[in-house]
Short mmCIF file of C-alpha atoms in Angstrom, two decimals:
data_model
loop_
_atom_site.label_atom_id
_atom_site.label_comp_id
_atom_site.label_asym_id
_atom_site.label_seq_id
_atom_site.Cartn_x
_atom_site.Cartn_y
_atom_site.Cartn_z
CA UNK K 29 0.00 0.00 0.00
CA UNK K 30 1.07 3.60 -0.64
CA UNK K 31 1.23 5.70 2.53
CA UNK K 32 0.89 9.43 1.95
CA UNK K 33 2.71 12.36 3.59
CA UNK K 34 5.34 10.38 5.49
CA UNK K 35 9.10 9.90 5.33
CA UNK K 36 9.02 6.93 7.72
CA UNK K 37 6.10 4.74 6.63
CA UNK K 38 4.73 2.08 8.97
CA UNK K 39 2.98 -0.36 6.66
CA UNK K 40 1.88 -2.99 9.20
CA UNK K 41 1.30 -5.43 6.35
CA UNK K 42 1.58 -9.16 5.84
CA UNK K 43 2.06 -10.06 2.18
CA UNK K 44 1.34 -13.68 1.29
CA UNK K 45 2.53 -15.20 -2.00
CA UNK K 46 0.92 -18.59 -2.56
CA UNK K 47 2.13 -21.57 -4.60
CA UNK K 48 5.64 -20.32 -5.37
CA UNK K 49 7.48 -23.12 -7.17
CA UNK K 50 11.15 -23.54 -6.27
CA UNK K 51 13.52 -26.18 -7.58
CA UNK K 52 16.31 -27.87 -5.62
CA UNK K 53 17.05 -30.36 -2.88
CA UNK K 54 15.03 -29.91 0.31
CA UNK K 55 18.07 -29.64 2.61
CA UNK K 56 19.70 -27.14 0.27
CA UNK K 57 16.56 -25.03 0.24
CA UNK K 58 16.45 -25.02 4.03
CA UNK K 59 20.13 -24.21 4.57
CA UNK K 60 20.54 -21.78 1.68
CA UNK K 61 17.14 -20.34 0.69
CA UNK K 62 16.69 -18.00 -2.27
CA UNK K 63 17.31 -14.32 -1.63
CA UNK K 64 14.31 -12.00 -1.49
CA UNK K 65 14.77 -8.58 -3.15
CA UNK K 66 12.68 -5.69 -1.78
CA UNK K 67 12.48 -2.43 -3.71
CA UNK K 68 11.06 0.80 -2.27
CA UNK K 69 9.59 3.62 -4.34
CA UNK K 70 8.31 7.14 -3.70
CA UNK K 71 4.88 7.49 -5.26
CA UNK K 72 4.01 11.08 -6.20
CA UNK K 73 0.61 12.42 -7.16
CA UNK K 74 1.65 12.78 -10.78
CA UNK K 75 4.38 11.09 -12.74
CA UNK K 76 5.95 7.71 -12.25
CA UNK K 77 7.27 6.41 -8.94
CA UNK K 78 10.85 7.32 -8.00
CA UNK K 79 13.19 4.49 -7.02
CA UNK K 80 14.47 5.01 -3.45
CA UNK K 81 16.51 1.87 -2.87
CA UNK K 82 16.50 -1.88 -2.42
CA UNK K 83 17.47 -4.41 0.21
CA UNK K 84 18.03 -8.16 0.32
CA UNK K 85 16.89 -10.79 2.81
CA UNK K 86 16.98 -14.53 3.33
CA UNK K 87 13.74 -16.03 4.67
CA UNK K 88 13.48 -18.46 7.58
CA UNK K 89 12.52 -21.77 5.95
CA UNK K 90 10.02 -24.27 7.39
CA UNK K 91 9.85 -27.66 5.71
CA UNK K 92 6.54 -29.52 5.68
CA UNK K 93 7.73 -32.06 8.28
CA UNK K 94 8.85 -29.40 10.79
CA UNK K 95 6.78 -27.96 13.62
CA UNK K 96 5.96 -24.27 13.54
CA UNK K 97 7.17 -23.41 17.06
CA UNK K 98 9.94 -21.51 18.89
CA UNK K 99 12.77 -20.81 18.75
CA UNK K 100 12.81 -20.56 14.92
CA UNK K 101 9.17 -19.63 14.43
CA UNK K 102 7.57 -17.24 14.15
CA UNK K 103 10.45 -15.24 12.60
CA UNK K 104 11.60 -12.14 14.46
CA UNK K 105 11.66 -8.64 13.04
CA UNK K 106 15.07 -7.45 11.87
CA UNK K 107 16.48 -4.30 10.31
CA UNK K 108 17.68 -4.64 6.71
CA UNK K 109 19.97 -1.99 5.24
CA UNK K 110 18.54 -0.28 2.15
CA UNK K 111 21.00 0.59 -0.62
CA UNK K 112 20.72 3.03 -3.48
CA UNK K 113 23.71 2.30 -5.67
CA UNK K 114 26.74 2.40 -3.38
CA UNK K 115 25.03 4.61 -0.81
CA UNK K 116 22.85 3.60 2.13
CA UNK K 117 19.29 4.88 2.12
CA UNK K 118 17.77 3.84 5.44
CA UNK K 119 16.58 0.57 6.95
CA UNK K 120 13.60 -1.73 6.55
CA UNK K 121 12.14 -3.46 9.61
CA UNK K 122 10.63 -6.74 8.45
CA UNK K 123 10.52 -10.52 8.79
CA UNK K 124 10.45 -13.16 6.06
CA UNK K 125 9.51 -16.83 6.08
CA UNK K 126 9.23 -19.54 3.44
CA UNK K 127 6.80 -22.38 4.21
CA UNK K 128 6.86 -25.62 2.25
CA UNK K 129 3.42 -26.91 1.29
CA UNK K 130 3.19 -30.63 2.10
CA UNK K 131 1.04 -33.41 0.64
CA UNK K 132 -2.00 -32.12 2.55
CA UNK K 133 -1.91 -28.80 0.73
CA UNK K 134 -2.28 -25.39 2.32
CA UNK K 135 -4.47 -26.85 5.06
CA UNK K 136 -1.26 -28.11 6.69
CA UNK K 137 0.20 -24.61 6.95
CA UNK K 138 0.15 -22.93 10.39
CA UNK K 139 -2.78 -20.54 10.92
CA UNK K 140 -2.14 -16.81 10.80
CA UNK K 141 -2.20 -15.42 14.35
CA UNK K 142 -4.38 -12.35 13.89
CA UNK K 143 -7.16 -10.96 11.69
CA UNK K 144 -7.77 -12.92 8.49
CA UNK K 145 -8.37 -11.71 4.97
CA UNK K 146 -12.12 -11.85 5.62
CA UNK K 147 -11.68 -9.15 8.25
CA UNK K 148 -9.39 -6.78 6.39
CA UNK K 149 -9.02 -7.72 2.74
CA UNK K 150 -6.19 -9.10 0.61
CA UNK K 151 -3.50 -7.28 2.63
CA UNK K 152 -3.28 -8.60 6.18
CA UNK K 153 -1.83 -6.94 9.30
CA UNK K 154 1.37 -8.26 10.87
CA UNK K 155 0.53 -11.41 12.94
CA UNK K 156 0.45 -11.08 16.71
CA UNK K 157 3.39 -13.43 17.17
CA UNK K 158 5.63 -11.14 15.10
CA UNK K 159 4.17 -7.74 15.96
CA UNK K 160 6.28 -6.03 18.65
CA UNK K 161 4.77 -5.10 22.02
CA UNK K 162 4.21 -1.34 22.10
CA UNK K 163 4.35 1.12 24.98
CA UNK K 164 3.21 4.72 25.16
CA UNK K 165 5.99 7.34 25.11
CA UNK K 166 5.98 11.11 25.13
CA UNK K 167 8.49 12.59 22.72
CA UNK K 168 9.71 15.98 23.94
CA UNK K 169 11.65 18.33 21.69
CA UNK K 170 13.37 21.27 23.38
CA UNK K 171 14.77 23.54 20.65
CA UNK K 172 16.85 26.48 21.88
CA UNK K 173 18.84 27.79 18.98
CA UNK K 174 19.67 27.14 15.35
CA UNK K 175 23.32 27.68 14.46
CA UNK K 176 24.94 27.65 11.04
CA UNK K 177 27.89 29.36 9.41
CA UNK K 178 26.04 30.72 6.40
CA UNK K 179 22.30 30.35 6.09
CA UNK K 180 20.90 32.54 3.33
CA UNK K 181 17.33 33.78 3.52
CA UNK K 182 15.87 36.22 1.00
CA UNK K 183 19.37 36.77 -0.36
CA UNK K 184 20.86 37.89 2.95
CA UNK K 185 23.01 35.68 5.20
CA UNK K 186 21.58 34.85 8.61
CA UNK K 187 24.04 33.56 11.20
CA UNK K 188 21.64 32.35 13.86
CA UNK K 189 18.11 32.74 15.16
CA UNK K 190 16.63 32.24 18.58
CA UNK K 191 14.04 29.45 18.63
CA UNK K 192 13.44 28.72 22.32
CA UNK K 193 10.60 26.25 21.81
CA UNK K 194 9.39 23.23 23.79
CA UNK K 195 6.95 20.85 22.15
CA UNK K 196 5.91 17.25 22.72
CA UNK K 197 3.78 14.53 21.19
CA UNK K 198 2.66 11.04 22.20
CA UNK K 199 3.99 8.05 20.31
CA UNK K 200 3.62 4.27 20.55
CA UNK K 201 7.07 2.66 20.39
CA UNK K 202 8.22 -0.96 20.74
CA UNK K 203 9.31 -2.04 24.20
CA UNK K 204 12.38 -3.58 22.57
CA UNK K 205 14.78 -0.65 22.19
CA UNK K 206 16.51 -2.33 19.25
CA UNK K 207 13.32 -1.87 17.22
CA UNK K 208 12.96 1.87 17.89
CA UNK K 209 12.81 3.93 14.68
CA UNK K 210 15.22 6.84 14.21
CA UNK K 211 14.14 10.36 15.14
CA UNK K 212 14.15 12.51 12.01
CA UNK K 213 14.50 16.27 12.51
CA UNK K 214 13.83 18.74 9.72
CA UNK K 215 14.43 22.47 10.00
CA UNK K 216 12.37 24.64 7.65
CA UNK K 217 12.26 28.35 6.91
CA UNK K 218 8.69 29.68 7.14
CA UNK K 219 8.17 32.26 4.43
CA UNK K 220 5.34 34.43 3.21
CA UNK K 221 2.14 32.98 1.76
CA UNK K 222 2.53 29.71 3.68
CA UNK K 223 5.71 28.64 1.87
CA UNK K 224 8.24 26.39 3.61
CA UNK K 225 11.83 25.95 2.50
CA UNK K 226 13.91 23.08 3.82
CA UNK K 227 16.99 24.34 5.65
CA UNK K 228 18.41 20.96 6.62
CA UNK K 229 17.70 17.64 8.26
CA UNK K 230 19.27 15.32 10.82
CA UNK K 231 18.52 11.75 11.92
CA UNK K 232 19.08 10.55 15.49
CA UNK K 233 19.77 6.88 14.84
CA UNK K 234 19.45 5.70 18.46
CA UNK K 235 17.05 6.97 21.12
CA UNK K 236 18.58 4.92 23.93
CA UNK K 237 20.43 7.76 25.67
CA UNK K 238 17.36 9.99 25.57
CA UNK K 239 14.91 7.55 27.16
CA UNK K 240 13.68 8.37 30.66
CA UNK K 241 12.06 5.63 32.69
CA UNK K 242 10.22 6.65 35.86
CA UNK K 243 11.47 4.94 39.02
CA UNK K 244 9.66 1.86 40.22
CA UNK K 245 7.57 3.07 43.17
CA UNK K 246 7.14 -0.44 44.54
CA UNK K 247 10.90 -1.03 44.52
CA UNK K 248 11.47 2.32 46.24
CA UNK K 249 8.93 1.49 48.93
CA UNK K 250 10.61 -1.89 49.52
CA UNK K 251 14.04 -0.24 49.86
CA UNK K 252 12.69 2.23 52.40
CA UNK K 253 10.88 -0.34 54.55
CA UNK K 254 12.87 -3.53 53.92
#
């Protein structure tokens, strides 16, 4: 699906490709499965889609005589580096699995843990066993000052401007810190007639050092009375 007005799309999609014929020995297929190529495009309102990059992944393979159970299944979400030529172009958080259809047909495949196609349509949400557990966070941005050596606005150089702004927003993030998305910051110049010009951007790749966790009140009470 195409998601509009976002630089960090969250698709929440399960794509199922049925009856894919592959040739080779069973043990070779399990130990060295075929590589999956994922391409990402930017779809504009008019014109053709712009290529943004591609990534490669090997699926977790389940043969028909194997049980669909931990620790191999269900597959865990991982980050896959996206490349555009020789340059990196972000990461894709996804999981891939390849299930062999046995003599009993698709009825032998494990059921999808979550809403079915009758509930949502041909594109399903990520199954519950793969979907990360989310917690509510408040993202606070405290902007004091913008500094640059030569920022030109309306033809004249501007060497700094006082911002002094504190804003916040609520966000659901995975409890697993390794799955946190990057924080993308864009600075724009607000001009007349509602025009915005991009000044620059920055991505905070890891939020770990910025996370605040409130103290455990029960543990504090135990330390005071125990």
